[in-house]
Short mmCIF file of C-alpha atoms and ligand atoms in Angstrom, two decimals:
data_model
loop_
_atom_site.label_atom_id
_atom_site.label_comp_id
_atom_site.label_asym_id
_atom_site.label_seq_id
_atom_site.Cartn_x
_atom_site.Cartn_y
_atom_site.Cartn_z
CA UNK A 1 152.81 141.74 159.68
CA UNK A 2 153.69 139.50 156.65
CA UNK A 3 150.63 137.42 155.03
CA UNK A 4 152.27 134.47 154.15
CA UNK A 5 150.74 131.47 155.56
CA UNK A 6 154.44 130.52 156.82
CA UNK A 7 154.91 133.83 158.83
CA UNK A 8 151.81 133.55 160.67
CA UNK A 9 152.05 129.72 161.28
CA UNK A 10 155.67 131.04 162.71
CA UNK A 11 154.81 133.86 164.54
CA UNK A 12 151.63 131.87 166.22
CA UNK A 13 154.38 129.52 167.99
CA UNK A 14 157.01 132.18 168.28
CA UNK A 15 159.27 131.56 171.19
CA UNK A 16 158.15 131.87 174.88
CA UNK A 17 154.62 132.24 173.15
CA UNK A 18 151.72 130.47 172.85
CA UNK A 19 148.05 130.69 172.07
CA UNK A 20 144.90 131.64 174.03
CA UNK A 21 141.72 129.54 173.35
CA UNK A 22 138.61 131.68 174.04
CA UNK A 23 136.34 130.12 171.35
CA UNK A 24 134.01 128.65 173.82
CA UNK A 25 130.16 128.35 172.29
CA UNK A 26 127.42 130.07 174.08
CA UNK A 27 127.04 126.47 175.36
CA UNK A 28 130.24 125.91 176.98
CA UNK A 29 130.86 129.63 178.32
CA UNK A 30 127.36 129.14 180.28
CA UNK A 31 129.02 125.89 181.72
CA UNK A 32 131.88 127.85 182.84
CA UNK A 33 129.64 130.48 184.12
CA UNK A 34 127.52 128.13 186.17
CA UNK A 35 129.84 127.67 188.43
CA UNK A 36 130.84 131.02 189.17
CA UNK A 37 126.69 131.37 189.61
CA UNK A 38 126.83 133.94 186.66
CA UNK A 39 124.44 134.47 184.01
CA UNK A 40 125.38 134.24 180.63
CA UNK A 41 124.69 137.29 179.13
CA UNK A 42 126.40 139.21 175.74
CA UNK A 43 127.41 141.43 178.30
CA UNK A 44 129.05 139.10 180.63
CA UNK A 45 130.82 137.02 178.09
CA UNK A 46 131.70 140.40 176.09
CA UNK A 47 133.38 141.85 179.65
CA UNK A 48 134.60 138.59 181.04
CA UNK A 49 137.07 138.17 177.52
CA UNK A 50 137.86 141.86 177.57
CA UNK A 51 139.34 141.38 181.13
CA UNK A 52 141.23 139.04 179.47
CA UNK A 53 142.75 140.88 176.20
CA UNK A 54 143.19 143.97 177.88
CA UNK A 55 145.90 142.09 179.92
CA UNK A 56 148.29 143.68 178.42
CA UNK A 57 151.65 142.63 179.65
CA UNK A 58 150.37 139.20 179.41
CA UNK A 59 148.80 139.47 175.93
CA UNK A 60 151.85 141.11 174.82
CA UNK A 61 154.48 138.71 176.30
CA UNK A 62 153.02 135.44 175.96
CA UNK A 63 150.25 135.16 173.58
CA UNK A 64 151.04 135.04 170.21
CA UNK A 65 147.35 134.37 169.12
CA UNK A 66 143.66 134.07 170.51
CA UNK A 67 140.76 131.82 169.08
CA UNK A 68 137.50 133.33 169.16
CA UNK A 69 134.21 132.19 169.01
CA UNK A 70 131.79 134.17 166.07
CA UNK A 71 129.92 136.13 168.61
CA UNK A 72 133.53 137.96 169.70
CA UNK A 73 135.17 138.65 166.77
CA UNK A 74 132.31 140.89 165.85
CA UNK A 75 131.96 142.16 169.46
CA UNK A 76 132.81 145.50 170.53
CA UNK A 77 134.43 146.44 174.64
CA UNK A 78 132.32 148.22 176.81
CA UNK A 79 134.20 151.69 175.25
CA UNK A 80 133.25 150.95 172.01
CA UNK A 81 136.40 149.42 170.57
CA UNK A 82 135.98 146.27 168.36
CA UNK A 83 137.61 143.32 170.20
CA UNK A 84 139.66 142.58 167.95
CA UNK A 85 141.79 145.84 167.56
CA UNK A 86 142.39 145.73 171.31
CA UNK A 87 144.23 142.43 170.91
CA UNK A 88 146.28 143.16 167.48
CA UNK A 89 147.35 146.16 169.27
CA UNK A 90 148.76 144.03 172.16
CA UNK A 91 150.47 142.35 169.03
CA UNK A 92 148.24 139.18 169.25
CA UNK A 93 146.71 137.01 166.03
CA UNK A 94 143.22 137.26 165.96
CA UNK A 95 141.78 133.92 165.19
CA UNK A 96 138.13 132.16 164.82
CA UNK A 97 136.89 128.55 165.52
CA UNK A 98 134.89 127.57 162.00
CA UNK A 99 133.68 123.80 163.19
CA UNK A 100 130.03 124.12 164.10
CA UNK A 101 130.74 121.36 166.27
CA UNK A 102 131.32 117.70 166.99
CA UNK A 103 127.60 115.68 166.30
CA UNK A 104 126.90 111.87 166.72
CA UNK A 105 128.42 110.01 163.93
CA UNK A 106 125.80 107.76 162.13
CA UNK A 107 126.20 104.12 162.71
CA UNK A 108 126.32 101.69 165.54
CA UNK A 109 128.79 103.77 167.61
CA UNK A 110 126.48 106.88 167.41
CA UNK A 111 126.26 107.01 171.49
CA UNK A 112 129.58 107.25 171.67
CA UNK A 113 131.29 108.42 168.62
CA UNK A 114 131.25 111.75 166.85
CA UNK A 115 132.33 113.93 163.88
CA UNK A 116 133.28 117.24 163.44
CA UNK A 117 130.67 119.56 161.07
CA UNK A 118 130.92 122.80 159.71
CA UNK A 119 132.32 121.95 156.22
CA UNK A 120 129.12 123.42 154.37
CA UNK A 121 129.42 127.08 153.44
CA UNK A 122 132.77 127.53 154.99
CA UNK A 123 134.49 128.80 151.64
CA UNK A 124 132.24 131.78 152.56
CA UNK A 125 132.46 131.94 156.11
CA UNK A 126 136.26 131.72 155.67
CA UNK A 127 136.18 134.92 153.63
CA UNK A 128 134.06 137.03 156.06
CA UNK A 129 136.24 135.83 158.94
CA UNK A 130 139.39 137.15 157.23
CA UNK A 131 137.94 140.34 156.31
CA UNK A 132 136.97 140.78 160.27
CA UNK A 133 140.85 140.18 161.18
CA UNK A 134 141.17 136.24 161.28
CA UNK A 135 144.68 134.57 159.94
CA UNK A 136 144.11 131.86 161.39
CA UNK A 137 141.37 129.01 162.43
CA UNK A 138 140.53 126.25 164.39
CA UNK A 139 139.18 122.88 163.62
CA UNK A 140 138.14 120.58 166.80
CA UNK A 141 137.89 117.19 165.92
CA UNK A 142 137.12 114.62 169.01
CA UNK A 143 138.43 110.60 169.20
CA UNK A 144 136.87 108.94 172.50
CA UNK A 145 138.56 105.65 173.66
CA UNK A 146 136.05 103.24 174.90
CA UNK A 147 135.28 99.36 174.30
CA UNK A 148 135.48 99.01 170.23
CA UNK A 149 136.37 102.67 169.97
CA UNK A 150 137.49 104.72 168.19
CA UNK A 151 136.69 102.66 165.13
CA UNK A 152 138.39 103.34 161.65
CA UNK A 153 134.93 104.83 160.61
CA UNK A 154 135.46 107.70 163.29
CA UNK A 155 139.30 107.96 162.62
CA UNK A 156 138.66 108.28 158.65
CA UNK A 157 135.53 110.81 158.72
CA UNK A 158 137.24 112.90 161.55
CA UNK A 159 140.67 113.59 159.27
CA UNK A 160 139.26 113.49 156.63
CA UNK A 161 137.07 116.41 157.26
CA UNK A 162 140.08 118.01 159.27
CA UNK A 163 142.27 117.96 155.68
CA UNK A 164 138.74 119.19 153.34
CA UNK A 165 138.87 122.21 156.28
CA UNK A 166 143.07 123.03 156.09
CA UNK A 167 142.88 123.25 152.20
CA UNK A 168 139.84 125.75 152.50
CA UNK A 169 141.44 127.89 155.17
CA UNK A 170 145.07 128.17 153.27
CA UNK A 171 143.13 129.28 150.20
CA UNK A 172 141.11 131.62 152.00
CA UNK A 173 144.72 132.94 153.37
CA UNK A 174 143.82 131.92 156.72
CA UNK A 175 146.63 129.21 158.90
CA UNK A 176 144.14 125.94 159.94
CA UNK A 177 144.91 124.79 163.26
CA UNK A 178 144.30 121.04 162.94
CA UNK A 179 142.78 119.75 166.00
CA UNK A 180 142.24 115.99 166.76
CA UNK A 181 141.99 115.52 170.32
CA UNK A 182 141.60 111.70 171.81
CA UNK A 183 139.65 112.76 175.06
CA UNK A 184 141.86 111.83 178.87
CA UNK A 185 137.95 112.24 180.08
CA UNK A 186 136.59 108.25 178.79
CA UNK A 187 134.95 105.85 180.75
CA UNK A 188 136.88 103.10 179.83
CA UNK A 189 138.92 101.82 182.81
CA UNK A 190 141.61 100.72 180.86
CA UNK A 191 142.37 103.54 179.32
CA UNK A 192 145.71 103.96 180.00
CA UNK A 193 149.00 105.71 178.38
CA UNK A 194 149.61 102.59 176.41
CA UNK A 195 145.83 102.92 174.98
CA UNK A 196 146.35 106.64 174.76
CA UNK A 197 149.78 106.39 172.82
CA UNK A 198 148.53 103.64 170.29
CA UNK A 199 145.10 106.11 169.47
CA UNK A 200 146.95 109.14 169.25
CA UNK A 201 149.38 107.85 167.22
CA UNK A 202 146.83 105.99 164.97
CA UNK A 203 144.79 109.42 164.56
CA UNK A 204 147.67 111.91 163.96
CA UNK A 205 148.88 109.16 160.87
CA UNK A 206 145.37 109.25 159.37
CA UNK A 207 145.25 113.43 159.95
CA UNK A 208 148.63 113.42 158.09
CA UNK A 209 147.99 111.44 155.45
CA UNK A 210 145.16 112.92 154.73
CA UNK A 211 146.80 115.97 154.96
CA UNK A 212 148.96 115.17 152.10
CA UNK A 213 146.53 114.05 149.50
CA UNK A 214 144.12 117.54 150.08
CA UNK A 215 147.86 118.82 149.47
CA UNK A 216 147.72 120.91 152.91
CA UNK A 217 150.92 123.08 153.12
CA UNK A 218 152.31 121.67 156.31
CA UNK A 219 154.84 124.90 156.45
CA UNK A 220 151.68 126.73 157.00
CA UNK A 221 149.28 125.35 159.36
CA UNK A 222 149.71 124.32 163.34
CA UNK A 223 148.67 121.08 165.04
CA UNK A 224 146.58 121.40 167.83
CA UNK A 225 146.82 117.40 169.40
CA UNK A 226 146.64 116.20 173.02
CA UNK A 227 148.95 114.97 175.15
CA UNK A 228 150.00 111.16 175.51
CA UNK A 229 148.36 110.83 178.97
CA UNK A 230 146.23 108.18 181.34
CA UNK A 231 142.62 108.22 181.57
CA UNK A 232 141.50 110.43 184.01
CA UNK A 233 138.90 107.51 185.08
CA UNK A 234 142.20 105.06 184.77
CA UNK A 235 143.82 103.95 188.17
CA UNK A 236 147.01 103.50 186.32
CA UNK A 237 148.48 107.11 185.92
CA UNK A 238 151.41 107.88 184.33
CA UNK A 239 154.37 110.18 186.04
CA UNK A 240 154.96 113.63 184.33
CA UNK A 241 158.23 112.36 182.77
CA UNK A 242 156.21 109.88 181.16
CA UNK A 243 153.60 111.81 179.40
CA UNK A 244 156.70 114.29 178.13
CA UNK A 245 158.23 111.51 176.91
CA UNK A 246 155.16 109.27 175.59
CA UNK A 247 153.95 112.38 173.49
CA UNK A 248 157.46 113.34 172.21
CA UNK A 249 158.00 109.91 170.93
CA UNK A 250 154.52 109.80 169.52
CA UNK A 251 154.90 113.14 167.78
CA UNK A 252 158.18 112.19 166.34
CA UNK A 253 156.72 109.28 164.53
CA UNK A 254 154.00 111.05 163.37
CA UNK A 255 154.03 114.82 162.49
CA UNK A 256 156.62 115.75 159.70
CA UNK A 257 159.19 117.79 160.70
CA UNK A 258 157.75 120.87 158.04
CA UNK A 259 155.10 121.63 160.50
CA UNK A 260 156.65 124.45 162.25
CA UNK A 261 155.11 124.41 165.37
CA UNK A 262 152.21 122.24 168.01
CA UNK A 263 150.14 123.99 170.48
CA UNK A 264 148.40 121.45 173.07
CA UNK A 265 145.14 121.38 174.25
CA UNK A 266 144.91 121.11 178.01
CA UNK A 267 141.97 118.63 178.05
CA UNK A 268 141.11 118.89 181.63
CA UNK A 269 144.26 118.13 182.96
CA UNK A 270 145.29 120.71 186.27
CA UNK A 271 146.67 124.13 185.72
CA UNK A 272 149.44 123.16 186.91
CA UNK A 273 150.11 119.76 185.15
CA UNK A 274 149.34 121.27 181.84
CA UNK A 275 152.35 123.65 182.59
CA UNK A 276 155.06 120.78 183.67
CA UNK A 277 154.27 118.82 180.74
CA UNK A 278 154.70 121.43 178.31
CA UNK A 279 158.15 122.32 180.34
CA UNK A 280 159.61 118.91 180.63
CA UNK A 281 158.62 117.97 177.02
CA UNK A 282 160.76 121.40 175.49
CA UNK A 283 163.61 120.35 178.55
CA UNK A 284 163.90 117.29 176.30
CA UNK A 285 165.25 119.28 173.19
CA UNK A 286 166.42 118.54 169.98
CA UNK A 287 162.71 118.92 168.54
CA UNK A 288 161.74 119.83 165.09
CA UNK A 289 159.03 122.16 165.94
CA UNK A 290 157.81 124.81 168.62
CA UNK A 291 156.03 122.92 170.83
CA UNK A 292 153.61 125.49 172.94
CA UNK A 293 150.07 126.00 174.45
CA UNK A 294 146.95 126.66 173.00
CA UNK A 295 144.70 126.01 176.32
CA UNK A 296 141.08 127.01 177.03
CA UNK A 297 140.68 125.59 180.74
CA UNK A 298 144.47 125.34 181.86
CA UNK A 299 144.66 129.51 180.74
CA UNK A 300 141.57 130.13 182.04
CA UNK A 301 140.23 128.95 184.90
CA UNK A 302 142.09 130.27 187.93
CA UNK A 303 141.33 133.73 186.09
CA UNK A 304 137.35 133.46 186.02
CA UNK A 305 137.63 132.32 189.85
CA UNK A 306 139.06 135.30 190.50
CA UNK A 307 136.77 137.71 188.70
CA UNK A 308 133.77 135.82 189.57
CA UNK A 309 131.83 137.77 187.39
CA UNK A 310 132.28 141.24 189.39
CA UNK A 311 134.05 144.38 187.59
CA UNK A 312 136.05 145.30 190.57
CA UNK A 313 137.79 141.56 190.63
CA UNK A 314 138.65 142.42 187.10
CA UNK A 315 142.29 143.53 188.51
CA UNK A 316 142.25 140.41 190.63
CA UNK A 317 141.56 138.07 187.43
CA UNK A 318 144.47 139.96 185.08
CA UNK A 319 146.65 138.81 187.54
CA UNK A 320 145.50 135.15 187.87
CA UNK A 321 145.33 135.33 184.27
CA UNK A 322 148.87 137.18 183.58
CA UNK A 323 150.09 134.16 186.09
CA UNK A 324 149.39 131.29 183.93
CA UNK A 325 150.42 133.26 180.90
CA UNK A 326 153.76 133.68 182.28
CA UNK A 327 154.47 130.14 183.52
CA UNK A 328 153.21 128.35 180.38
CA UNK A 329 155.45 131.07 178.54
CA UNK A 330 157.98 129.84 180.37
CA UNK A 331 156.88 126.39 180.03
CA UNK A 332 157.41 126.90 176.40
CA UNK A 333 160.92 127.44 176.80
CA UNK A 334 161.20 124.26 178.81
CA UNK A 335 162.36 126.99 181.89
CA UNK A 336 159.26 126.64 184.37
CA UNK A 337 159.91 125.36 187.98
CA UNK A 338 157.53 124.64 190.43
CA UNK A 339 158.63 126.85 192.85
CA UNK A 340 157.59 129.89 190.35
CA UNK A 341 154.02 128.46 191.44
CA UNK A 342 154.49 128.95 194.67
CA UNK A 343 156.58 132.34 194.86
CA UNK A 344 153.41 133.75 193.15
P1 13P B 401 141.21 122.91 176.65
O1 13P B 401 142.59 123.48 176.78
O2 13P B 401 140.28 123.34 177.76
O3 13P B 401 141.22 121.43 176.43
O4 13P B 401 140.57 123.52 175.35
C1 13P B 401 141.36 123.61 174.21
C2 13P B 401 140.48 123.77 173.04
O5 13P B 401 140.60 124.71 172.28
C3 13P B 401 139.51 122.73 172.78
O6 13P B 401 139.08 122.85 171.47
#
C-alpha cells in the first residue's frame, strides 16, 4: 500500500467502508465488560478483539481501518500471531489512539470542562507506533454543553492541542484523525439541535483554523466529529431527517472541501440510529467528502452481547458483529433500509 498521507487518508474512507474503533482504555473496556459480568483480563480483552478482526468477511468488506488502544497493537492472538498482521491481512489500516485522555481543565469550569492530554513525548510515541504498523491515529477531544459551557477557554485549548497533535502525526508519516466530539449525553435540558448545531459549528471553525496555522495537510488527515443531534436528556428530539440535514449543513460551512473524507462517532446514539443517519446524510449527495463510520459502541455492542464473554458464542458475536458492519457499509453508500434490520 502507498505511504502517502493522501492514500491512506483515502483508502481509510474508501467507499462502502468505514472504520472500527476498538481503542477503548483498560477503563472503558472494564465498563463494557461489567455488564456482560466479565472480568477484565489481558486475556479477555486480547480474545474478545480477536473475535472481532478475525471476522473476516466483515473486516475485509467494510472496514477500511481499526483504532487500537497501546495494549493491542503490541498484543499477540491466542495462536501466537501479532494482532496486527491478522487485520492487515484482512486488508485493514492498523491504527492507535495517542491522547492519554481528556482531564479537568483548570479554571472555574473544572467540574465540568475538560482537555485532551497526551501532547508530551508524543514525537516519540508517534515513531514507535509507526514502526508497530500504525498509519494512522486518533485524537479525542470532548466539548460538553451545559449552563456557560463550553466556554472559549475549552474551545481554544481543545483545538488547539488537536492541530499541535495533526502536525506531529503527518511528520511522523502517520494520518491524525481529528476528533472533537460535543457530547448528545449533557445534563442541560435545553440542549437541543439548535444548541448542538451552534457548538458544533463553533468547535469545528476553531479545529480548522487552527488547523491551518500548525499548517495541517487537510488532504491527509480525517475528521472524526459528531453528529448535529438533541440532547439525549432533551425532551425536544429531532427527526432523523433532521440530524442528516442539521450536520450536512453544519459540515458544509465548516470543513474545507480538501479533507477527503469524515468518519462519525456514534456517541451513544442506538445501533440502529447511528446507521440511518449515516444513510440518509450520503442519500443527500452532492458532498465533498466520504462521509462514513468510525463507531466504538454503535459497531460494537450487539457483538459483545452475543459473545458474552464465552469462546463458543464467538461464532454467534462474528455474526452480530459482521451485521452492523454490513449495514453501516451500506449506510455509507446512503443504500441501507430498515427492512435489512429486520430480514437479519
Ligand atoms: P462511540 O462510537 O462509542 O462514540 O466511540 C467513538 C470513539 O472513538 C470515541 O472516541
Amino acid at each position: 500500500m502507498s505511504e502517502r498521507l493522501e492514500d491512506i487518508a483515502r483508502a481509510m474512507v474508501a467507499p462502502g467502508k468505514g472504520i472500527l474503533a476498538a481503542d477503548e482504555s483498560s477503563g472503558t473496556i472494564k465498563k463494557r465488560f461489567d455488564k456482560i459480568n466479565l472480568t477484565s483480563t489481558e486475556d479477555a480483552r486480547r480474545d474478545y478483539r480477536e473475535m472481532l478482526f478475525r471476522s473476516t468477511d466483515a473486516m475485509k468488506n467494510y472496514v477500511s481501518g481499526v483504532i487500537l488502544y497501546d495494549e493491542t497493537i503490541r498484543q499477540k492472538a491466542k495462536d501466537g500471531t501479532p494482532l496486527v498482521d491478522i487485520m492487515k491481512a484482512a486488508g485493514s489500516i492498523p491504527g492507535i489512539k495517542v491522547d492519554t485522555g481528556a482531564k479537568p481543565l483548570a479554571g472555574p469550569t473544572a467540574k465540568i470542562e475538560t482537555v485532551t492530554e497526551g501532547l508530551d513525548g508524543l514525537r516519540e510515541r508517534l515513531a514507535d507506533y509507526y514502526k508497530l504498523g500504525a498509519r494512522f491515529a486518533k485524537w479525542r477531544a470532548v466539548i460538553t454543553i451545559a449552563d456557560g459551557c463550553p466556554t472559549w477557554n475549552c474551545v481554544k485549548a481543545n483545538a488547539h492541542a488537536l492541530a499541535r497533535y495533526a502536525a506531529l502525526c503527518q511528520e511522523a508519516g502517520i494520518v491524525p484523525i481529528v476528533e472533537p466530539e460535543v457530547l448528545m449525553d449533557g445534563e442541560h435540558s435545553h440542549h437541543d439541535i439548535d444548541e448542538c448545531a451552534r457548538v458544533t459549528e463553533w468547535t469545528l471553525r476553531a479545529v480548522f483554523r487552527e488547523l491551518y496555522d500548525a499548517r495541517v495537510n487537510l488532504e491527509g488527515m480525517v475528521l472524526k466529529p459528531n453528529m448535529v443531534i438533541a440532547g439525549q436528556k432533551c425532551a425536544k428530539q429531532a427527526s432523523a431527517q433532521d440530524v442528516a440535514e442539521r450536520t450536512i449543513k453544519v459540515l458544509k460551512a465548516t470543513v474545507p472541501s480538501s479533507v477527503p473524507g469524515i468518519a462519525f462517532l456514534s456517541g451513544g446514539q442506538s445501533d440502529e440510529a447511528a446507521t440511518e443517519h449515516l444513510s440518509l446524510m450520503n442519500a443527500i449527495g452532492n458532498l465533498p467528502w466520504a462521509l462514513t463510520f468510525s463507531y466504538v459502541r454503535a459497531l460494537q455492542a450487539a457483538a459483545l452481547q452475543a459473545w458474552g464473554g464465552k469462546s463458543e458464542n464467538v461464532a454467534a458475536g462474528q455474526r452480530a458483529f459482521a451485521h452492523r458492519a454490513r449495514m453501516n457499509g451500506l449506510a455509507a453508500l446512503g443504500k441501507w433500509d430498515k427492512k435489512l434490520e429486520k430480514a437479519a
